[in-house]
CSV table of C-alpha atoms in Angstrom, one decimal:
chain,number,residue,atom,x,y,z
R,38,MET,CA,-81.9,34.7,67.4
R,39,ASP,CA,-78.5,35.9,66.7
R,40,THR,CA,-76.5,36.4,63.5
R,41,VAL,CA,-73.6,34.1,63.1
R,42,LEU,CA,-71.5,33.7,60.2
R,43,VAL,CA,-69.0,31.1,59.5
R,44,THR,CA,-65.9,31.9,56.7
R,45,GLY,CA,-64.7,28.3,55.2
R,46,GLY,CA,-68.2,26.5,55.8
R,47,THR,CA,-68.3,24.4,53.1
R,48,GLY,CA,-65.1,22.7,55.1
R,49,HIS,CA,-65.4,19.6,56.9
R,50,LEU,CA,-65.2,21.8,60.0
R,51,GLY,CA,-67.2,23.7,58.1
R,52,ARG,CA,-70.5,21.7,57.8
R,53,ASP,CA,-70.3,20.5,61.3
R,54,LEU,CA,-70.2,24.0,62.9
R,55,VAL,CA,-73.0,25.0,60.1
R,56,SER,CA,-75.2,21.7,61.8
R,57,ARG,CA,-74.6,22.8,65.6
R,58,LEU,CA,-75.3,26.3,65.2
R,59,LYS,CA,-78.9,25.9,63.5
R,60,GLY,CA,-81.4,25.8,65.3
R,61,SER,CA,-79.8,28.4,67.8
R,62,TYR,CA,-78.7,31.1,65.6
R,63,ARG,CA,-78.8,32.6,62.1
R,64,VAL,CA,-76.0,30.6,60.2
R,65,ARG,CA,-75.1,32.7,57.3
R,66,VAL,CA,-72.0,31.0,55.3
R,67,LEU,CA,-69.6,33.1,53.5
R,68,ALA,CA,-68.7,30.8,50.1
R,69,ARG,CA,-67.9,31.0,46.7
R,70,SER,CA,-70.3,28.1,45.5
R,71,PRO,CA,-73.1,28.5,47.8
R,72,GLY,CA,-74.8,25.3,49.1
R,73,SER,CA,-78.4,24.0,49.0
R,74,ASP,CA,-79.8,24.4,52.7
R,75,HIS,CA,-82.0,25.8,52.8
R,76,ASP,CA,-81.6,27.1,56.6
R,77,VAL,CA,-78.5,29.1,56.0
R,78,GLU,CA,-77.9,33.0,54.5
R,79,TRP,CA,-75.9,31.8,51.4
R,80,ILE,CA,-73.1,34.7,50.5
R,81,ARG,CA,-71.1,34.2,47.2
R,82,GLY,CA,-67.8,35.8,47.8
R,83,ASP,CA,-64.8,34.8,48.3
R,84,LEU,CA,-62.2,35.5,51.5
R,85,ALA,CA,-59.0,36.7,49.4
R,86,THR,CA,-60.5,39.0,46.9
R,87,GLY,CA,-62.9,40.9,49.2
R,88,GLU,CA,-66.1,39.8,46.8
R,89,GLY,CA,-68.5,40.0,49.9
R,90,VAL,CA,-67.4,40.1,52.5
R,91,ALA,CA,-68.6,43.1,53.8
R,92,ASP,CA,-72.3,42.0,53.1
R,93,ALA,CA,-71.9,38.3,55.0
R,94,LEU,CA,-70.7,41.2,57.2
R,95,ALA,CA,-73.7,43.2,58.0
R,96,GLY,CA,-75.9,42.9,60.4
R,97,SER,CA,-74.2,39.3,62.3
R,98,GLN,CA,-72.6,39.4,66.3
R,99,SER,CA,-70.5,36.9,65.9
R,100,VAL,CA,-68.0,35.5,63.2
R,101,ILE,CA,-66.4,31.8,63.3
R,102,HIS,CA,-63.6,32.1,61.2
R,103,ALA,CA,-62.7,28.4,60.0
R,104,ALA,CA,-61.5,29.4,56.4
R,105,THR,CA,-57.8,28.5,55.7
R,106,LEU,CA,-55.7,28.1,52.5
R,107,SER,CA,-52.9,25.0,53.2
R,108,PRO,CA,-52.5,23.3,48.6
R,109,ALA,CA,-50.4,19.9,51.5
R,110,ALA,CA,-54.5,19.3,53.0
R,111,ARG,CA,-56.2,19.6,50.1
R,112,ARG,CA,-54.3,17.2,48.2
R,113,GLY,CA,-53.0,15.5,50.5
R,114,TYR,CA,-49.2,14.8,50.9
R,115,VAL,CA,-46.1,17.0,50.7
R,116,VAL,CA,-44.1,18.6,47.5
R,117,PRO,CA,-40.6,20.8,48.3
R,118,LYS,CA,-43.1,23.5,47.4
R,119,ASP,CA,-45.0,23.7,50.8
R,120,LEU,CA,-41.2,23.1,52.5
R,121,TRP,CA,-40.8,27.6,51.6
R,122,SER,CA,-44.3,28.8,50.1
R,123,SER,CA,-47.6,28.9,51.1
R,124,PRO,CA,-50.9,31.1,49.6
R,125,SER,CA,-51.5,34.5,52.4
R,126,GLU,CA,-54.1,35.1,50.3
R,127,VAL,CA,-57.0,33.3,53.2
R,128,ASP,CA,-55.0,33.2,56.2
R,129,ARG,CA,-52.8,36.4,56.3
R,130,ASP,CA,-54.5,39.1,54.0
R,131,GLY,CA,-57.6,37.4,54.1
R,132,THR,CA,-58.6,37.8,58.1
R,133,ALA,CA,-56.6,41.2,57.6
R,134,GLN,CA,-59.4,42.3,55.6
R,135,LEU,CA,-62.1,40.6,57.3
R,136,LEU,CA,-61.0,42.0,60.3
R,137,GLU,CA,-60.7,46.1,59.1
R,138,LYS,CA,-64.5,45.2,57.8
R,139,SER,CA,-66.2,43.0,61.1
R,140,ALA,CA,-65.0,46.6,62.4
R,141,ALA,CA,-67.1,48.7,60.8
R,142,ALA,CA,-70.1,46.5,60.9
R,143,GLY,CA,-69.5,46.7,64.4
R,144,VAL,CA,-69.0,42.3,65.5
R,145,GLY,CA,-69.0,41.9,69.0
R,146,HIS,CA,-66.9,39.0,69.2
R,147,ILE,CA,-64.9,37.0,66.5
R,148,ILE,CA,-63.5,33.2,67.1
R,149,TYR,CA,-59.9,32.2,64.7
R,150,VAL,CA,-59.5,28.2,64.4
R,151,SER,CA,-56.2,28.1,64.3
R,152,ILE,CA,-53.6,24.3,65.3
R,153,VAL,CA,-51.4,23.7,68.9
R,154,GLY,CA,-48.3,23.7,68.8
R,155,ILE,CA,-47.3,26.7,65.6
R,156,ASP,CA,-45.9,29.4,68.4
R,157,LYS,CA,-43.1,28.5,66.7
R,158,PRO,CA,-43.9,27.1,63.1
R,159,ARG,CA,-41.4,25.2,60.8
R,160,VAL,CA,-43.3,24.9,57.9
R,161,PRO,CA,-45.1,28.3,55.6
R,162,TYR,CA,-48.5,27.5,56.2
R,163,LEU,CA,-48.0,27.3,60.4
R,164,ARG,CA,-46.7,30.8,59.6
R,165,ARG,CA,-49.6,32.2,57.8
R,166,LYS,CA,-51.6,30.7,60.4
R,167,LEU,CA,-49.5,32.3,63.1
R,168,GLU,CA,-49.3,35.7,61.5
R,169,ALA,CA,-53.3,35.6,60.9
R,170,GLU,CA,-53.1,35.1,64.5
R,171,TYR,CA,-51.4,37.9,65.3
R,172,ILE,CA,-53.6,40.1,63.2
R,173,ILE,CA,-56.5,38.5,65.1
R,174,ARG,CA,-54.6,39.7,68.6
R,175,GLN,CA,-54.1,43.0,67.7
R,176,GLY,CA,-57.1,43.6,65.9
R,177,PRO,CA,-60.1,46.1,66.8
R,178,ILE,CA,-63.0,43.0,67.6
R,179,PRO,CA,-62.7,41.0,70.6
R,180,TRP,CA,-60.9,37.4,70.1
R,181,SER,CA,-61.6,33.8,70.6
R,182,ILE,CA,-58.9,31.7,69.6
R,183,ALA,CA,-59.0,27.7,69.2
R,184,ARG,CA,-55.9,25.5,68.4
R,185,ALA,CA,-56.7,22.2,67.8
R,186,THR,CA,-54.8,18.9,67.0
R,187,GLN,CA,-54.8,17.1,63.6
R,188,PHE,CA,-58.9,16.4,62.8
R,189,HIS,CA,-59.1,12.6,62.0
R,190,TRP,CA,-60.0,13.3,58.4
R,191,LEU,CA,-56.9,15.1,56.7
R,192,LEU,CA,-54.8,12.0,59.0
R,193,ASP,CA,-56.7,9.4,56.6
R,194,ARG,CA,-56.0,10.9,53.6
R,195,MET,CA,-52.6,11.8,54.2
R,196,LEU,CA,-51.9,8.3,55.2
R,197,GLY,CA,-54.8,6.6,52.4
R,198,ARG,CA,-51.9,8.4,50.3
R,199,MET,CA,-49.1,7.2,51.8
R,200,ALA,CA,-50.6,3.5,51.3
R,201,ARG,CA,-50.5,3.9,47.6
R,202,LEU,CA,-46.8,4.2,47.9
R,203,PRO,CA,-44.7,0.0,47.9
R,204,MET,CA,-42.5,1.9,50.7
R,205,VAL,CA,-42.7,5.0,52.8
R,206,PRO,CA,-40.4,6.6,55.8
R,207,LEU,CA,-42.1,7.6,58.3
R,208,PRO,CA,-41.6,10.0,61.1
R,209,ASP,CA,-40.9,9.2,65.1
R,210,LEU,CA,-43.9,11.5,66.1
R,211,GLN,CA,-47.0,10.8,68.1
R,212,VAL,CA,-50.2,12.6,66.6
R,213,GLU,CA,-53.4,13.6,68.7
R,214,PRO,CA,-56.1,13.2,66.5
R,215,VAL,CA,-58.9,14.6,67.3
R,216,ASP,CA,-62.5,14.4,65.7
R,217,THR,CA,-64.4,17.4,63.6
R,218,THR,CA,-68.1,16.6,65.4
R,219,ASP,CA,-66.2,16.9,68.4
R,220,PHE,CA,-64.0,20.6,68.1
R,221,ALA,CA,-67.7,21.6,66.1
R,222,ASP,CA,-68.9,21.9,69.8
R,223,TYR,CA,-66.2,23.6,71.2
R,224,LEU,CA,-67.2,26.5,68.9
R,225,VAL,CA,-70.4,26.6,69.6
R,226,GLU,CA,-69.8,26.9,73.5
R,227,ALA,CA,-67.6,29.8,72.6
R,228,VAL,CA,-70.3,31.4,70.8
R,229,GLY,CA,-72.2,31.4,73.5
R,230,ASN,CA,-70.1,32.6,75.9
R,231,GLU,CA,-67.8,36.0,76.1
R,232,PRO,CA,-64.9,36.4,74.1
R,233,VAL,CA,-62.0,34.9,76.1
R,234,GLY,CA,-58.9,35.5,74.1
R,235,ARG,CA,-56.4,32.1,74.1
R,236,LEU,CA,-59.1,29.1,74.7
R,237,ALA,CA,-57.3,26.0,75.9
R,238,ASP,CA,-56.2,23.9,73.0
R,239,PHE,CA,-58.2,20.9,71.9
R,240,GLY,CA,-56.6,17.3,71.2
R,241,GLY,CA,-58.4,14.6,70.5
R,242,PRO,CA,-58.1,11.7,73.2
R,243,GLU,CA,-55.1,9.4,72.0
R,244,VAL,CA,-51.3,9.9,71.5
R,245,LEU,CA,-50.4,7.7,69.2
R,246,THR,CA,-47.6,8.1,67.4
R,247,PHE,CA,-47.5,8.3,63.6
R,248,SER,CA,-46.9,4.4,62.7
R,249,GLU,CA,-50.0,3.7,65.1
R,250,ALA,CA,-51.8,6.1,63.8
């Protein structure tokens, strides 16, 4: 079986990816805190510092790059700082380092997890994701980029935080939330195919206004 390295393998999407890859691939996960699943090869490391990245890539045929760093997503709400700055060490700098070391390891396919509608980013986090896409596109590794709409868990977290407040003005936006399990199936299918560049955008079955959600 081919070996697939998953970055971000301990996150919501990453856990669904790992569970679906097992049995068809040898699965490696680069993580600061390795898990306990004995069917997974855990490599202790950090994409932000470069620790363990070369070891994780050695002998890997494919990479699903799902790691990201969004402070707003972690806390479940936006603060003013999110409107003018966003960390670059994982999404931009970590991606550049991952590409360089993937080339040295002879990786044949990298699949990058991105976000629908970031071509004209309005906030710094989306600019980091777009910069990472550019690095992937210009890099030496055959690539596929898979953009998804908002995940259910993130929308639920945001709305859950909002519900604690007495009143919240809801923006007049439409959302098309998608479940991470469905998107994980889409990514696993891409692993079995040849690199194709930009994959079709992946969105949920419903288009909702923010207030409907």
